[in-house]
CSV table of C-alpha atoms and ligand atoms in Angstrom, one decimal:
chain,number,residue,atom,x,y,z
A,1,MET,CA,43.9,-12.7,-62.0
A,2,ILE,CA,40.3,-14.0,-61.7
A,3,ASP,CA,38.0,-16.2,-63.8
A,4,LEU,CA,34.2,-15.7,-63.5
A,5,HIS,CA,33.0,-18.1,-66.2
A,6,LEU,CA,33.9,-21.8,-65.6
A,7,HIS,CA,32.2,-25.1,-66.4
A,8,SER,CA,32.6,-28.4,-64.6
A,9,VAL,CA,31.5,-32.0,-65.0
A,10,PHE,CA,28.1,-30.8,-63.5
A,11,SER,CA,27.4,-29.6,-67.1
A,12,ASP,CA,29.7,-29.8,-70.2
A,13,GLY,CA,33.1,-29.2,-68.6
A,14,THR,CA,35.5,-32.1,-67.9
A,15,ASN,CA,36.9,-31.0,-64.5
A,16,LYS,CA,35.4,-31.6,-61.1
A,17,PRO,CA,34.8,-28.4,-59.2
A,18,ALA,CA,37.6,-29.3,-56.8
A,19,GLU,CA,39.9,-29.7,-59.7
A,20,LEU,CA,39.0,-26.3,-61.0
A,21,VAL,CA,40.0,-24.8,-57.6
A,22,GLU,CA,43.2,-26.8,-57.6
A,23,GLN,CA,44.0,-25.5,-61.1
A,24,GLY,CA,43.0,-22.0,-60.1
A,25,VAL,CA,45.4,-22.1,-57.1
A,26,ARG,CA,48.2,-23.3,-59.4
A,27,LEU,CA,47.5,-20.4,-61.8
A,28,GLY,CA,47.6,-17.9,-58.9
A,29,LEU,CA,43.9,-16.9,-59.4
A,30,ARG,CA,42.5,-14.8,-56.7
A,31,ALA,CA,38.8,-15.7,-57.2
A,32,ILE,CA,36.7,-17.9,-59.4
A,33,ALA,CA,33.0,-18.4,-60.2
A,34,LEU,CA,31.4,-21.7,-61.2
A,35,THR,CA,28.8,-21.1,-64.0
A,36,ASP,CA,27.6,-24.5,-65.1
A,37,HIS,CA,24.7,-24.6,-67.7
A,38,ASP,CA,21.3,-24.6,-66.0
A,39,THR,CA,22.5,-26.2,-62.7
A,40,VAL,CA,24.1,-25.2,-59.3
A,41,ASP,CA,24.7,-28.8,-58.3
A,42,GLY,CA,28.5,-28.3,-58.4
A,43,VAL,CA,28.6,-25.4,-56.0
A,44,ASP,CA,28.7,-27.4,-52.8
A,45,GLU,CA,31.9,-29.1,-53.9
A,46,LEU,CA,33.3,-25.8,-55.1
A,47,GLN,CA,32.6,-24.2,-51.8
A,48,SER,CA,34.4,-26.9,-49.7
A,49,ALA,CA,37.4,-26.8,-52.0
A,50,CYS,CA,37.6,-23.0,-51.9
A,51,GLN,CA,37.3,-23.0,-48.1
A,52,LYS,CA,40.2,-25.5,-47.9
A,53,GLU,CA,42.3,-23.5,-50.3
A,54,ARG,CA,41.3,-20.0,-49.0
A,55,MET,CA,40.2,-19.1,-52.5
A,56,ASP,CA,37.5,-16.5,-53.0
A,57,PHE,CA,34.5,-17.7,-55.0
A,58,ILE,CA,31.2,-16.7,-56.3
A,59,PRO,CA,28.4,-19.3,-56.7
A,60,GLY,CA,26.9,-19.0,-60.2
A,61,VAL,CA,25.0,-20.5,-63.1
A,62,GLU,CA,24.7,-20.0,-66.9
A,63,LEU,CA,21.1,-20.1,-68.0
A,64,SER,CA,19.9,-20.7,-71.5
A,65,ALA,CA,17.3,-18.0,-72.1
A,66,GLY,CA,15.6,-18.6,-75.5
A,67,ILE,CA,16.7,-17.6,-79.0
A,68,TYR,CA,17.5,-14.2,-80.4
A,69,SER,CA,16.4,-14.0,-84.0
A,70,LEU,CA,17.2,-10.9,-86.0
A,71,ARG,CA,15.8,-12.5,-89.2
A,72,LYS,CA,14.5,-15.9,-90.1
A,73,ASP,CA,18.1,-17.2,-90.9
A,74,HIS,CA,19.6,-15.6,-87.7
A,75,GLN,CA,19.1,-17.7,-84.6
A,76,ARG,CA,21.4,-17.3,-81.7
A,77,GLU,CA,21.0,-18.7,-78.2
A,78,VAL,CA,20.9,-16.2,-75.4
A,79,HIS,CA,22.9,-17.2,-72.3
A,80,ILE,CA,22.5,-15.3,-69.0
A,81,LEU,CA,25.0,-15.7,-66.2
A,82,GLY,CA,23.7,-15.5,-62.7
A,83,TYR,CA,26.0,-14.7,-59.8
A,84,PHE,CA,24.8,-15.2,-56.2
A,85,PRO,CA,25.6,-13.4,-53.0
A,86,LYS,CA,26.1,-16.5,-50.8
A,87,TRP,CA,25.7,-20.2,-50.7
A,88,ASP,CA,23.4,-21.8,-48.1
A,89,GLU,CA,20.3,-24.0,-47.8
A,90,GLU,CA,18.0,-21.0,-48.2
A,91,ILE,CA,19.4,-20.1,-51.6
A,92,LYS,CA,19.6,-23.7,-52.7
A,93,LYS,CA,16.0,-24.1,-52.0
A,94,ALA,CA,15.1,-20.9,-53.8
A,95,LEU,CA,16.9,-22.2,-56.9
A,96,GLU,CA,14.9,-25.4,-57.0
A,97,PRO,CA,13.0,-24.1,-60.2
A,98,LEU,CA,16.2,-25.0,-62.0
A,99,ARG,CA,15.1,-28.6,-61.7
A,100,GLN,CA,12.3,-27.8,-64.3
A,101,ILE,CA,15.0,-26.8,-66.8
A,102,GLN,CA,16.9,-30.0,-66.2
A,103,ALA,CA,13.7,-32.0,-66.8
A,104,TRP,CA,13.1,-30.2,-70.1
A,105,ARG,CA,16.8,-30.9,-71.0
A,106,GLU,CA,16.4,-34.6,-70.3
A,107,GLU,CA,13.2,-34.7,-72.4
A,108,ARG,CA,15.1,-33.1,-75.3
A,109,ASN,CA,18.0,-35.5,-74.8
A,110,ARG,CA,15.7,-38.5,-75.0
A,111,SER,CA,14.2,-37.2,-78.2
A,112,ILE,CA,17.6,-36.7,-79.8
A,113,ILE,CA,18.4,-40.3,-78.9
A,114,GLN,CA,15.2,-41.6,-80.5
A,115,LYS,CA,15.9,-39.7,-83.7
A,116,LEU,CA,19.5,-40.9,-83.8
A,117,ARG,CA,18.4,-44.5,-83.3
A,118,GLY,CA,15.9,-43.9,-86.2
A,119,TYR,CA,19.0,-43.4,-88.3
A,120,ASN,CA,20.5,-46.6,-86.9
A,121,VAL,CA,23.0,-44.8,-84.7
A,122,PRO,CA,23.1,-47.1,-81.7
A,123,ILE,CA,23.4,-44.5,-78.9
A,124,THR,CA,22.1,-45.0,-75.4
A,125,TYR,CA,21.4,-42.6,-72.5
A,126,GLU,CA,23.6,-44.6,-70.2
A,127,GLU,CA,26.6,-44.1,-72.5
A,128,LEU,CA,26.0,-40.3,-72.6
A,129,VAL,CA,25.6,-40.1,-68.8
A,130,ALA,CA,28.9,-42.0,-68.4
A,131,LEU,CA,30.5,-39.6,-70.9
A,132,ALA,CA,29.1,-36.6,-69.0
A,133,GLY,CA,30.5,-37.8,-65.7
A,134,GLY,CA,27.2,-38.5,-64.2
A,135,SER,CA,25.1,-35.4,-64.7
A,136,ASN,CA,23.4,-32.9,-67.0
A,137,VAL,CA,23.9,-34.3,-70.4
A,138,GLY,CA,24.2,-31.7,-73.2
A,139,ARG,CA,24.7,-31.6,-76.9
A,140,PRO,CA,28.5,-31.4,-76.5
A,141,HIS,CA,28.3,-34.9,-75.0
A,142,PHE,CA,26.3,-36.1,-78.0
A,143,ALA,CA,29.0,-34.6,-80.2
A,144,ALA,CA,31.8,-36.3,-78.3
A,145,TRP,CA,30.0,-39.7,-78.5
A,146,LEU,CA,29.4,-39.3,-82.3
A,147,VAL,CA,33.1,-38.5,-82.8
A,148,GLU,CA,34.3,-41.3,-80.6
A,149,LYS,CA,32.1,-43.9,-82.5
A,150,GLY,CA,33.1,-42.6,-85.9
A,151,PHE,CA,29.8,-40.9,-86.9
A,152,ALA,CA,31.6,-37.6,-87.3
A,153,HIS,CA,35.2,-36.5,-87.8
A,154,SER,CA,35.1,-33.6,-85.3
A,155,VAL,CA,32.9,-32.0,-82.7
A,156,GLY,CA,32.1,-29.2,-85.2
A,157,GLU,CA,31.0,-31.7,-87.9
A,158,ALA,CA,28.9,-33.6,-85.3
A,159,PHE,CA,27.1,-30.4,-84.5
A,160,GLN,CA,26.6,-29.4,-88.2
A,161,GLU,CA,25.4,-32.9,-89.2
A,162,PHE,CA,23.2,-33.7,-86.3
A,163,LEU,CA,22.8,-31.1,-83.6
A,164,VAL,CA,22.3,-27.5,-84.8
A,165,PRO,CA,18.9,-26.2,-85.9
A,166,GLY,CA,18.0,-27.6,-89.3
A,167,ALA,CA,20.4,-30.7,-88.8
A,168,LEU,CA,19.2,-34.3,-88.9
A,169,THR,CA,18.4,-34.9,-85.2
A,170,PHE,CA,18.1,-31.4,-83.8
A,171,THR,CA,15.5,-31.0,-81.2
A,172,ASP,CA,14.5,-27.8,-79.5
A,173,ARG,CA,14.3,-27.7,-75.7
A,174,ARG,CA,12.2,-25.5,-73.5
A,175,THR,CA,14.1,-23.0,-71.4
A,176,PHE,CA,13.2,-20.0,-69.4
A,177,ASN,CA,12.9,-16.8,-71.4
A,178,SER,CA,15.2,-14.0,-70.5
A,179,SER,CA,12.6,-12.4,-68.2
A,180,GLU,CA,12.1,-15.6,-66.3
A,181,ALA,CA,15.8,-16.3,-66.0
A,182,ILE,CA,16.6,-12.8,-64.8
A,183,SER,CA,13.7,-12.9,-62.3
A,184,LEU,CA,14.9,-16.2,-60.8
A,185,ILE,CA,18.4,-14.9,-60.4
A,186,ARG,CA,17.2,-11.6,-58.9
A,187,SER,CA,14.8,-13.4,-56.6
A,188,VAL,CA,17.7,-14.7,-54.5
A,189,GLY,CA,19.6,-11.4,-54.6
A,190,GLY,CA,21.7,-12.4,-57.5
A,191,VAL,CA,23.1,-10.4,-60.4
A,192,ALA,CA,22.1,-11.3,-63.9
A,193,VAL,CA,24.7,-10.8,-66.7
A,194,LEU,CA,24.5,-11.2,-70.4
A,195,ALA,CA,27.1,-13.9,-71.3
A,196,HIS,CA,29.5,-13.6,-74.3
A,197,PRO,CA,27.5,-11.0,-76.2
A,198,LYS,CA,29.5,-11.4,-79.4
A,199,ALA,CA,28.1,-14.9,-79.8
A,200,LEU,CA,24.8,-13.3,-80.6
A,201,HIS,CA,26.2,-11.9,-83.9
A,202,ILE,CA,24.3,-8.7,-83.6
A,203,PHE,CA,26.6,-6.4,-85.7
A,204,SER,CA,24.7,-3.2,-85.7
A,205,ASP,CA,24.8,-1.0,-82.6
A,206,ALA,CA,21.2,0.0,-83.0
A,207,ASP,CA,20.0,-3.6,-83.1
A,208,PHE,CA,22.3,-4.5,-80.2
A,209,GLU,CA,21.2,-1.6,-78.1
A,210,ALA,CA,17.5,-2.4,-78.7
A,211,PHE,CA,18.1,-5.9,-77.6
A,212,LEU,CA,20.1,-4.9,-74.5
A,213,LYS,CA,17.6,-2.2,-73.5
A,214,GLY,CA,14.9,-4.9,-73.5
A,215,MET,CA,16.9,-7.0,-71.1
A,216,VAL,CA,17.9,-4.1,-68.9
A,217,ASP,CA,14.2,-3.4,-68.5
A,218,GLU,CA,13.8,-7.0,-67.4
A,219,GLY,CA,16.4,-6.5,-64.7
A,220,LEU,CA,19.7,-7.3,-66.4
A,221,GLU,CA,22.6,-5.7,-64.3
A,222,GLY,CA,25.8,-6.7,-66.1
A,223,ILE,CA,27.4,-7.7,-69.4
A,224,GLU,CA,30.3,-10.1,-69.9
A,225,VAL,CA,32.8,-7.7,-71.6
A,226,TYR,CA,35.9,-9.8,-71.2
A,227,CYS,CA,35.6,-13.3,-72.6
A,228,SER,CA,37.4,-15.8,-74.9
A,229,VAL,CA,35.5,-14.9,-78.1
A,230,HIS,CA,36.1,-11.2,-77.7
A,231,LEU,CA,38.9,-9.4,-79.6
A,232,PRO,CA,40.1,-6.0,-78.4
A,233,ASN,CA,37.6,-4.3,-80.7
A,234,ASP,CA,34.7,-6.2,-79.2
A,235,ILE,CA,35.9,-5.4,-75.7
A,236,ARG,CA,35.8,-1.7,-76.5
A,237,ARG,CA,32.3,-2.1,-78.0
A,238,TYR,CA,30.9,-3.9,-75.0
A,239,GLU,CA,32.7,-1.5,-72.5
A,240,ARG,CA,30.9,1.3,-74.3
A,241,MET,CA,27.5,-0.6,-74.0
A,242,ALA,CA,28.2,-1.3,-70.3
A,243,GLU,CA,28.7,2.4,-69.7
A,244,LYS,CA,25.7,3.5,-71.8
A,245,PHE,CA,23.3,1.2,-69.9
A,246,SER,CA,25.1,1.5,-66.5
A,247,LEU,CA,25.9,-2.2,-66.4
A,248,ILE,CA,28.5,-4.0,-64.4
A,249,LYS,CA,31.4,-5.5,-66.6
A,250,THR,CA,32.2,-9.1,-65.9
A,251,GLY,CA,34.6,-11.5,-67.5
A,252,GLY,CA,35.9,-15.1,-67.6
A,253,SER,CA,37.3,-17.7,-69.9
A,254,ASP,CA,34.3,-20.0,-70.4
A,255,TYR,CA,36.7,-22.8,-69.7
A,256,HIS,CA,35.2,-26.3,-70.5
A,257,GLY,CA,38.3,-28.5,-69.9
A,258,LYS,CA,38.9,-31.0,-72.6
A,259,MET,CA,35.5,-30.3,-74.1
A,260,LYS,CA,36.9,-27.1,-75.6
A,261,PRO,CA,40.6,-27.7,-75.6
A,262,ASP,CA,41.5,-24.3,-77.1
A,263,ILE,CA,40.2,-22.4,-74.1
A,264,ARG,CA,42.6,-22.1,-71.1
A,265,MET,CA,41.3,-21.4,-67.6
A,266,GLY,CA,42.2,-17.8,-66.6
A,267,TYR,CA,43.3,-17.0,-70.1
A,268,GLY,CA,40.6,-18.0,-72.7
A,269,PHE,CA,42.1,-18.2,-76.1
A,270,GLY,CA,44.9,-15.9,-75.0
A,271,TYR,CA,43.1,-12.6,-75.3
A,272,THR,CA,41.2,-12.7,-72.1
A,273,HIS,CA,42.6,-10.6,-69.3
A,274,VAL,CA,40.1,-10.0,-66.5
A,275,ASN,CA,41.1,-7.3,-64.1
A,276,ASP,CA,40.8,-8.1,-60.4
A,277,SER,CA,38.6,-4.9,-60.1
A,278,VAL,CA,35.9,-6.8,-62.1
A,279,TYR,CA,35.6,-9.2,-59.2
A,280,ASP,CA,35.6,-6.4,-56.6
A,281,ASP,CA,32.9,-4.5,-58.4
A,282,LEU,CA,30.7,-7.6,-58.8
A,283,LYS,CA,31.2,-8.5,-55.1
A,284,ALA,CA,30.4,-5.0,-54.1
A,285,ARG,CA,27.1,-5.1,-56.0
A,286,LEU,CA,26.2,-8.4,-54.5
A,287,ASP,CA,27.0,-7.2,-51.0
A,288,PHE,CA,25.0,-4.0,-51.6
A,289,LYS,CA,22.0,-5.9,-52.7
A,290,SER,CA,22.2,-8.3,-49.7
A,291,LYS,CA,22.2,-5.3,-47.3
A,292,ASN,CA,19.4,-3.4,-49.1
A,293,LYS,CA,17.0,-6.3,-49.6
B,301,AMP,P1,22.8,-27.7,-74.8
B,301,AMP,O1,22.8,-26.8,-73.6
B,301,AMP,O2,22.8,-29.2,-74.4
B,301,AMP,O3,21.7,-27.4,-75.8
B,301,AMP,O4,24.2,-27.5,-75.6
B,301,AMP,C1,24.6,-26.2,-75.8
B,301,AMP,C2,26.1,-26.1,-75.8
B,301,AMP,O5,26.6,-26.7,-77.0
B,301,AMP,C3,26.7,-24.7,-75.9
B,301,AMP,O6,26.8,-24.2,-74.7
B,301,AMP,C4,28.0,-24.8,-76.6
B,301,AMP,O7,29.0,-25.1,-75.7
B,301,AMP,C5,27.8,-26.1,-77.5
B,301,AMP,N1,27.5,-25.7,-78.9
B,301,AMP,C6,26.4,-25.2,-79.5
B,301,AMP,N2,26.5,-25.1,-80.8
B,301,AMP,C7,27.8,-25.6,-81.1
B,301,AMP,C8,28.5,-25.7,-82.4
B,301,AMP,N3,28.0,-25.4,-83.6
B,301,AMP,N4,29.7,-26.2,-82.3
B,301,AMP,C9,30.3,-26.6,-81.1
B,301,AMP,N5,29.6,-26.5,-79.9
B,301,AMP,C10,28.4,-26.0,-79.9
B,302,FE,FE1,29.0,-25.2,-72.7
B,303,FE,FE1,27.5,-19.8,-73.0
B,304,ZN,ZN1,29.7,-20.9,-70.6
């Protein structure tokens, strides 16, 4: 068993990278990848823990890459997973442009705080940072704070009332577009993969194929076929798409710890089974790219 989509406290997960490794060992996982939102800051810790436990790992990231909009009332965030061939100073340096995304995120966060305070919601950046475990504050942390302080009954309600497009204090943030995200990933010999495609809510094959073709032309090499939100039907659909566009199939749970308590590491909601061959194929592609640079 493997899990190639995991979040840690370095974004909106609640486990430290070393805890993910520990948990992975307990579950008998053979390999894991860390894919925090817009940051690789957790990978050093992941690497040390994996070396100690002799667990295979792939350094990764999950980049927000703009909005897909089929119609005016259809807006879905595009997420692109990046998997990297190795972890060393050279690659860390080459991924410095991610700092720009983090700065845009912080700008957005400060604007949401201003707006909330305008509604007499007494939230502070310090509290959010504490809630986030020290880094990379995201909307899920706002939602958790709003629930904790009684401004919403649930995380879902907090999003609906305050944090989704059209809600009271929603603020857009700048991200890379898909072409920029894919280019950055590929510039370090990485493989770019479309994350949880079902979340885009593109129900017609023609629309989906047009969208996918655009990203393949930009350098996309994989699609996350096996993931928590996919039912057996979806898996068959995206396997077909992978074959049609010669894409690598990847998979993982999208585990966020307590932030999304219904998702279990290694298992997702219970549907996710990611074959070991998925890891072998991804690893083979990364090795091939390293050798043929
Ligand atoms: P951010 O990157 O800070 O803009 O936050 C985006 C994250 O918020 C996504 O990765 C999801 O985990 C979460 N999210 C977005 N929309 C919702 C929603 N309607 N309900 C619950 N979580 C959401
Ligand atoms: Fe998340
Ligand atoms: Fe995602
Ligand atoms: Zn994710």
